[in-house]
């Protein structure tokens, strides 16, 4: 592979790999910016992937080619409802948010696989018939490098910029950040901390569901225990790596994607093909650590992140 | 009805503990009404009730004659009640404007209209002569400025009843005078003010009437013009008291602390201490007078090893401790009462007993061969709590649950009991009641009389004047002058602190060592 | 009602609630809940074999729980227990097969190797946190994947291309014919004793040593700790190292007890992640961890008997476990309920 | 044999199985009985055996247990033996240790293991010559490729998968030495995205047929091929499935990207062993290797994707292997 082909290959596949991570990480940004730690992203993704695939399988006759898109909407809704579990515990019940997140993850896997067994009576679903695939517009595909894109990738990037706009330029965003930094202050200013945190967590639910559904319908094309295996945690990493900033999270996810693709292209490079494959397997993770230690440095979380807000308590 | 605020027979409980017990407070329109009481008397609680942060268990609240039920700060805001909290309610990484408009933002096409907002903030701040920069980040502006932002927040919401909870506790003299002017202007504009402060002088200066509470109970209300500081003090504690720091002559001996043209940068890398020289001797209290932000913080942190030294030399009793780790410095015989008791002074989630052991936990008798003996910690804690009259249920109570005054007493006890050659006390009486202040001052003097050296950093002129034997004026990272309290007036000192020193030219050259 | 009784009641109620919800789900989806729980109970306590296996299952959970809890007490969130456990597993197994020595040397050596490997895996994030302020959560997540691939590669190297090492020499094994005979050929091994010793070790470090005092202090307030002359960086690294060592020993339990070998892993064992739940169930205290691990391990193991004896998918137990953890996390509500109930009583 | 129903130590009080019926059960690894792979295939074999001997699913008939983790194998094997099944299969090399251990503890029990060898008198070991099936796949690929470039996507680098690789390479070599084989392992069986990106790389680099032996990672290979097919219906991209017939996974509208699949007839093996055991000829202590010869491995119906003449040539190679004229290597040298 020549250099140009390599770039031509790496860039799109990096974006492709990153898309679900970006979206899920964005959800995390909202939740944690409001002060609710979200370890449950993995679980939310699982629920989204499950919903997407199952809905797709059952309603493909109804919606035809649009099925994949409709499934996304359904996954968003289900993800939101599921995230209510986290919201209620973390906001209303003053629960330890990390524990709750862990519980969410366990519950998501157990419940979805259980349902799959009920619905299909086997451990994984059939393969979906209608899925997302590359954009198919003549002129578009001619564009070098990015030509080889997916609507879902574009959606992810657009969402990142929208999230950025919302968080930094709207009243909602201002209040969101205030609630995550200094809830008492926001409270005395008449901002409803509870409401803000509920909304934020449910956004993360929606995004988690969306990301999971996109992953399942564009990559695995079925759902089982092997479908979502750690992507949610990679999204969590992306959100911290990106310093709780929407565009930062996007950048981090793209970085993962880049590293991942590089490790795959690697084999076709003279230098890489010499060294044992294990070094290629771990390349993405090592690169991430080096990047963090090297030039990214300290990431400072929202001050009130993980702290339940109790009126009149300092 | 002439009263804008009436709090009648208010009762507030925290679990079994009664913080407010049948307290009545009536505020007239256009007056400055002072609220006085010892630490933990229940002032903040009462105000938090008025502001809707706490719901009272009993009593009635009337605003402009109307009986009201203030369920949360929103309601208070709508009723025109604004509160300047003791611990500022500001989002550190927001701009002034963002903090002020938060909650009722003005928008253009769904986007926050920052330009318009900051214009309005600017206008408002000019109207009341607050001159704050609407676009500055909170973390970059001085405590005084932050407080003005708090005031602006209330004004922006059209409050005409303002509550100030210990507004002067963390201000420099200049800032205090300015604040007082601001309050007076506010009253002229027809606003009413409730002022919590421990400084009787301020009460005498600005307030029209004073309501005193003692241990959660209302003692009564007096007209300021018809009373005097001593009467107020006695009402506050419930017995005849005379708060006057008695202090004999000092007999300085050989040098303990010697600082030679020390240079220190702050966390941004900006030089804050610029070739500073200072000497503190056995048996004397040296007060560092200066306006906040002239390098005091960096100076202390450099001495105690909490911050890197860029240049110069620090020696303690002849031992070079420049750039040494905090523990080395401590063991060289330094005690440190830190400026920020919640950040450096205490592990708030630790029992107060552990906090008292924070400097000695690793030494015998508490620790032997890496094994720690908590019963020893408890013994020590009980002793110090007793001796320094720290008001707490037990040594096992989390530090967080103590009132600031008592938290401070615990820290003083911890540091003084180690009997260090040099005791550094940074703003040791911030936020404390007169009784506690007097107590702490006499501890410092006691140390001096026992031949120890004391370095006192304070923004409060009278504290510096009363307690120090020698005053070093710090300005722009240098000691620009040294004066003796007895032959200097507060005015002169104030001018020096502002950097207006006739002897300033000599400042660089005062190598008195 | 006294605080102690409440503290005891909360988890109990959480468990009851969890089982209740589980029953409802089974009932709704047409399973016989009674039979299901009978099978679960049977799967845990049914006979000596199962009791033995249950304890065997609890063992690694205790250590994973200790690892997470210990880091938490020092203010660190170690999601990397999974990876630390995997490298520990390999290290122990490798020492177990590489040499044959007298048991008194071989077994301790293998366990130490595991502890060292886990400690190393914890040291890296600790160092990065202390020196470069890199968030430990990301680094530990990355270290998990690295552990997985590196161990798989190492297995291939040391076995010359196989996916699984030989059985370890008996001299390195934690198995004991006595315990197996006692429990009707279960794989119960002496690991449980090792685990309980580690529980004591953690308790001792945290509550009896000067270091423990420092670790807790740093966990609460780094500024004050620095003011008090503690070496914050050193404590952070130390906390991660000790945490990793616990996790590594957890791996040794699998390598020297349950399996007696290590094989290439297609994915994570899950023990490390479950350790988070165990630790937090146990409120990050040593004793709490034992209880949390017991609950978690028993349910996990007993679950196997539900499809076996009652034809109910194991996932039901996963759901129940999740709900229990959820309610423990949200103990605040449960406390409220308890206190309400208590007041009502007093009123009467 | 059938007359001695196993006296299992600590037999739980399940009702004893009737003398004449022969009951059989299996333990799956974490994949489960529908992994579109050997677990599924094994379960099909057991079900067929059940039907042919009119057994019910459940005690005294046929049944399975799925494992949630590697630690569960022992327990599941034990549970089935306790329930009185006459023959219990452990499916997959991962169960080697567990089967060996249980076999020693329960000398009366009859066990069998797939894909591994356990030298115990009461265990029948079953191996497959994956390389022979893969060899034919290699032949098919070499003869069908238009670009002269084919790919192999592996999961983890473990012997079973390496046998597939070795066979595939050999097959290509034998059929057309000029055809280039692009081999890449993904290091995982559960990372579809890696499978997809790898396939993308290979197709982009000019390969037109990819053989995957990577479990769920292989889903990604299919996804990539299908996408390219959707984008342009006459794109020449093919996938060769593994273990079971993966034709259904390759469906794109009314076309299909599945060239064929390398079948591993675990079902046949399981059926065989069960029958032998039922007739009292349980091959305890023996290792039985299934290859092309005895339908243990085979190519799936290509449904017209492979041309007649190519099929003919494949058949020839098959005969040569069966006749022992060609011995397919198990490892890549
Ligand atoms: N949220 C709370 N929970 C429990 N006790 C509380 C709470 N808030 C206040 N208290 C207790 O009520 C008493 C009164 O506290 P308050 O803050 O009103 O005193 P204060 O007069 O403001 O003291 P200071 O002069 O130091 O500010 C104190 O003993 C304090 O410990
Ligand atoms: N959660 C809590 N539990 C117990 N007491 C509390 C709690 N929160 C606040 N307090 C007490 O409420 C009172 C008001 O808090 P605050 O921080 O104003 O104390 P303070 O005495 O004013 O200290 P300072 O003057 O240093 O600010 C203090 O006595 C504090 O100890
Ligand atoms: Mg107060
Ligand atoms: Mg106070």
PDB file of N, CA, C and O and ligand atoms in Angstrom, chain B residues 38-40 43-44 86-87 165-166 169 196 198 341 403-405 430-433, ligand 4:
ATOM      1  N   UNK B  38     -21.975  34.414  68.626  1.00  0.00           N
ATOM      2  CA  UNK B  38     -20.737  33.639  68.602  1.00  0.00           C
ATOM      3  C   UNK B  38     -20.751  32.668  67.426  1.00  0.00           C
ATOM      4  O   UNK B  38     -21.785  32.437  66.812  1.00  0.00           O
ATOM      5  N   UNK B  39     -19.584  32.108  67.167  1.00  0.00           N
ATOM      6  CA  UNK B  39     -19.531  31.056  66.153  1.00  0.00           C
ATOM      7  C   UNK B  39     -20.506  29.971  66.540  1.00  0.00           C
ATOM      8  O   UNK B  39     -20.558  29.553  67.692  1.00  0.00           O
ATOM      9  N   UNK B  40     -21.274  29.536  65.569  1.00  0.00           N
ATOM     10  CA  UNK B  40     -22.206  28.457  65.842  1.00  0.00           C
ATOM     11  C   UNK B  40     -23.456  28.887  66.572  1.00  0.00           C
ATOM     12  O   UNK B  40     -24.262  28.066  66.998  1.00  0.00           O
ATOM     13  N   UNK B  43     -26.540  32.126  63.229  1.00  0.00           N
ATOM     14  CA  UNK B  43     -26.784  33.247  62.319  1.00  0.00           C
ATOM     15  C   UNK B  43     -26.987  32.764  60.882  1.00  0.00           C
ATOM     16  O   UNK B  43     -28.027  33.031  60.270  1.00  0.00           O
ATOM     17  N   UNK B  44     -25.997  32.056  60.391  1.00  0.00           N
ATOM     18  CA  UNK B  44     -26.106  31.575  59.005  1.00  0.00           C
ATOM     19  C   UNK B  44     -27.372  30.753  58.826  1.00  0.00           C
ATOM     20  O   UNK B  44     -28.105  30.901  57.849  1.00  0.00           O
ATOM     21  N   UNK B  86     -21.637  33.497  52.851  1.00  0.00           N
ATOM     22  CA  UNK B  86     -20.343  33.502  53.510  1.00  0.00           C
ATOM     23  C   UNK B  86     -19.318  32.782  52.651  1.00  0.00           C
ATOM     24  O   UNK B  86     -18.217  33.262  52.441  1.00  0.00           O
ATOM     25  N   UNK B  87     -19.716  31.622  52.124  1.00  0.00           N
ATOM     26  CA  UNK B  87     -18.877  30.927  51.151  1.00  0.00           C
ATOM     27  C   UNK B  87     -19.483  31.253  49.810  1.00  0.00           C
ATOM     28  O   UNK B  87     -20.591  30.828  49.520  1.00  0.00           O
ATOM     29  N   UNK B 165     -23.663  37.639  54.773  1.00  0.00           N
ATOM     30  CA  UNK B 165     -23.172  36.745  55.813  1.00  0.00           C
ATOM     31  C   UNK B 165     -21.657  36.872  55.911  1.00  0.00           C
ATOM     32  O   UNK B 165     -20.928  36.411  55.034  1.00  0.00           O
ATOM     33  N   UNK B 166     -21.198  37.517  56.956  1.00  0.00           N
ATOM     34  CA  UNK B 166     -19.769  37.735  57.176  1.00  0.00           C
ATOM     35  C   UNK B 166     -19.056  38.256  55.935  1.00  0.00           C
ATOM     36  O   UNK B 166     -18.077  37.648  55.473  1.00  0.00           O
ATOM     37  N   UNK B 169     -15.256  39.189  56.451  1.00  0.00           N
ATOM     38  CA  UNK B 169     -14.336  38.196  57.023  1.00  0.00           C
ATOM     39  C   UNK B 169     -13.077  38.056  56.175  1.00  0.00           C
ATOM     40  O   UNK B 169     -11.979  37.927  56.691  1.00  0.00           O
ATOM     41  N   UNK B 196     -24.340  40.215  58.820  1.00  0.00           N
ATOM     42  CA  UNK B 196     -23.734  39.362  59.842  1.00  0.00           C
ATOM     43  C   UNK B 196     -22.254  39.683  59.899  1.00  0.00           C
ATOM     44  O   UNK B 196     -21.590  39.710  58.857  1.00  0.00           O
ATOM     45  N   UNK B 198     -18.645  39.611  62.816  1.00  0.00           N
ATOM     46  CA  UNK B 198     -18.108  39.412  64.159  1.00  0.00           C
ATOM     47  C   UNK B 198     -17.371  40.649  64.632  1.00  0.00           C
ATOM     48  O   UNK B 198     -16.878  40.687  65.749  1.00  0.00           O
ATOM     49  N   UNK B 341      -8.371  27.144  55.697  1.00  0.00           N
ATOM     50  CA  UNK B 341      -8.493  26.027  56.637  1.00  0.00           C
ATOM     51  C   UNK B 341      -9.169  24.836  55.995  1.00  0.00           C
ATOM     52  O   UNK B 341      -8.904  23.705  56.367  1.00  0.00           O
ATOM     53  N   UNK B 403     -18.179  24.062  63.564  1.00  0.00           N
ATOM     54  CA  UNK B 403     -18.274  25.418  63.041  1.00  0.00           C
ATOM     55  C   UNK B 403     -16.867  25.940  62.803  1.00  0.00           C
ATOM     56  O   UNK B 403     -15.904  25.494  63.427  1.00  0.00           O
ATOM     57  N   UNK B 404     -16.758  26.871  61.890  1.00  0.00           N
ATOM     58  CA  UNK B 404     -15.451  27.359  61.461  1.00  0.00           C
ATOM     59  C   UNK B 404     -14.602  27.790  62.635  1.00  0.00           C
ATOM     60  O   UNK B 404     -13.410  27.506  62.682  1.00  0.00           O
ATOM     61  N   UNK B 405     -15.235  28.447  63.584  1.00  0.00           N
ATOM     62  CA  UNK B 405     -14.479  28.915  64.729  1.00  0.00           C
ATOM     63  C   UNK B 405     -13.808  27.755  65.434  1.00  0.00           C
ATOM     64  O   UNK B 405     -12.630  27.807  65.773  1.00  0.00           O
ATOM     65  N   UNK B 430      -9.742  34.670  60.842  1.00  0.00           N
ATOM     66  CA  UNK B 430     -10.772  34.937  59.834  1.00  0.00           C
ATOM     67  C   UNK B 430     -12.077  34.239  60.191  1.00  0.00           C
ATOM     68  O   UNK B 430     -12.107  33.052  60.491  1.00  0.00           O
ATOM     69  N   UNK B 431     -13.147  35.002  60.221  1.00  0.00           N
ATOM     70  CA  UNK B 431     -14.469  34.423  60.415  1.00  0.00           C
ATOM     71  C   UNK B 431     -14.774  34.019  61.837  1.00  0.00           C
ATOM     72  O   UNK B 431     -15.767  33.355  62.094  1.00  0.00           O
ATOM     73  N   UNK B 432     -13.940  34.421  62.774  1.00  0.00           N
ATOM     74  CA  UNK B 432     -14.175  34.004  64.158  1.00  0.00           C
ATOM     75  C   UNK B 432     -14.801  35.118  64.976  1.00  0.00           C
ATOM     76  O   UNK B 432     -14.645  36.303  64.680  1.00  0.00           O
ATOM     77  N   UNK B 433     -15.490  34.704  66.031  1.00  0.00           N
ATOM     78  CA  UNK B 433     -16.130  35.707  66.890  1.00  0.00           C
ATOM     79  C   UNK B 433     -15.092  36.331  67.822  1.00  0.00           C
ATOM     80  O   UNK B 433     -14.000  35.786  68.025  1.00  0.00           O
TER      81      UNK B 433
HETATM   82 MG1  LIG E   4     -18.275  31.815  60.158  1.00  0.00          MG
END
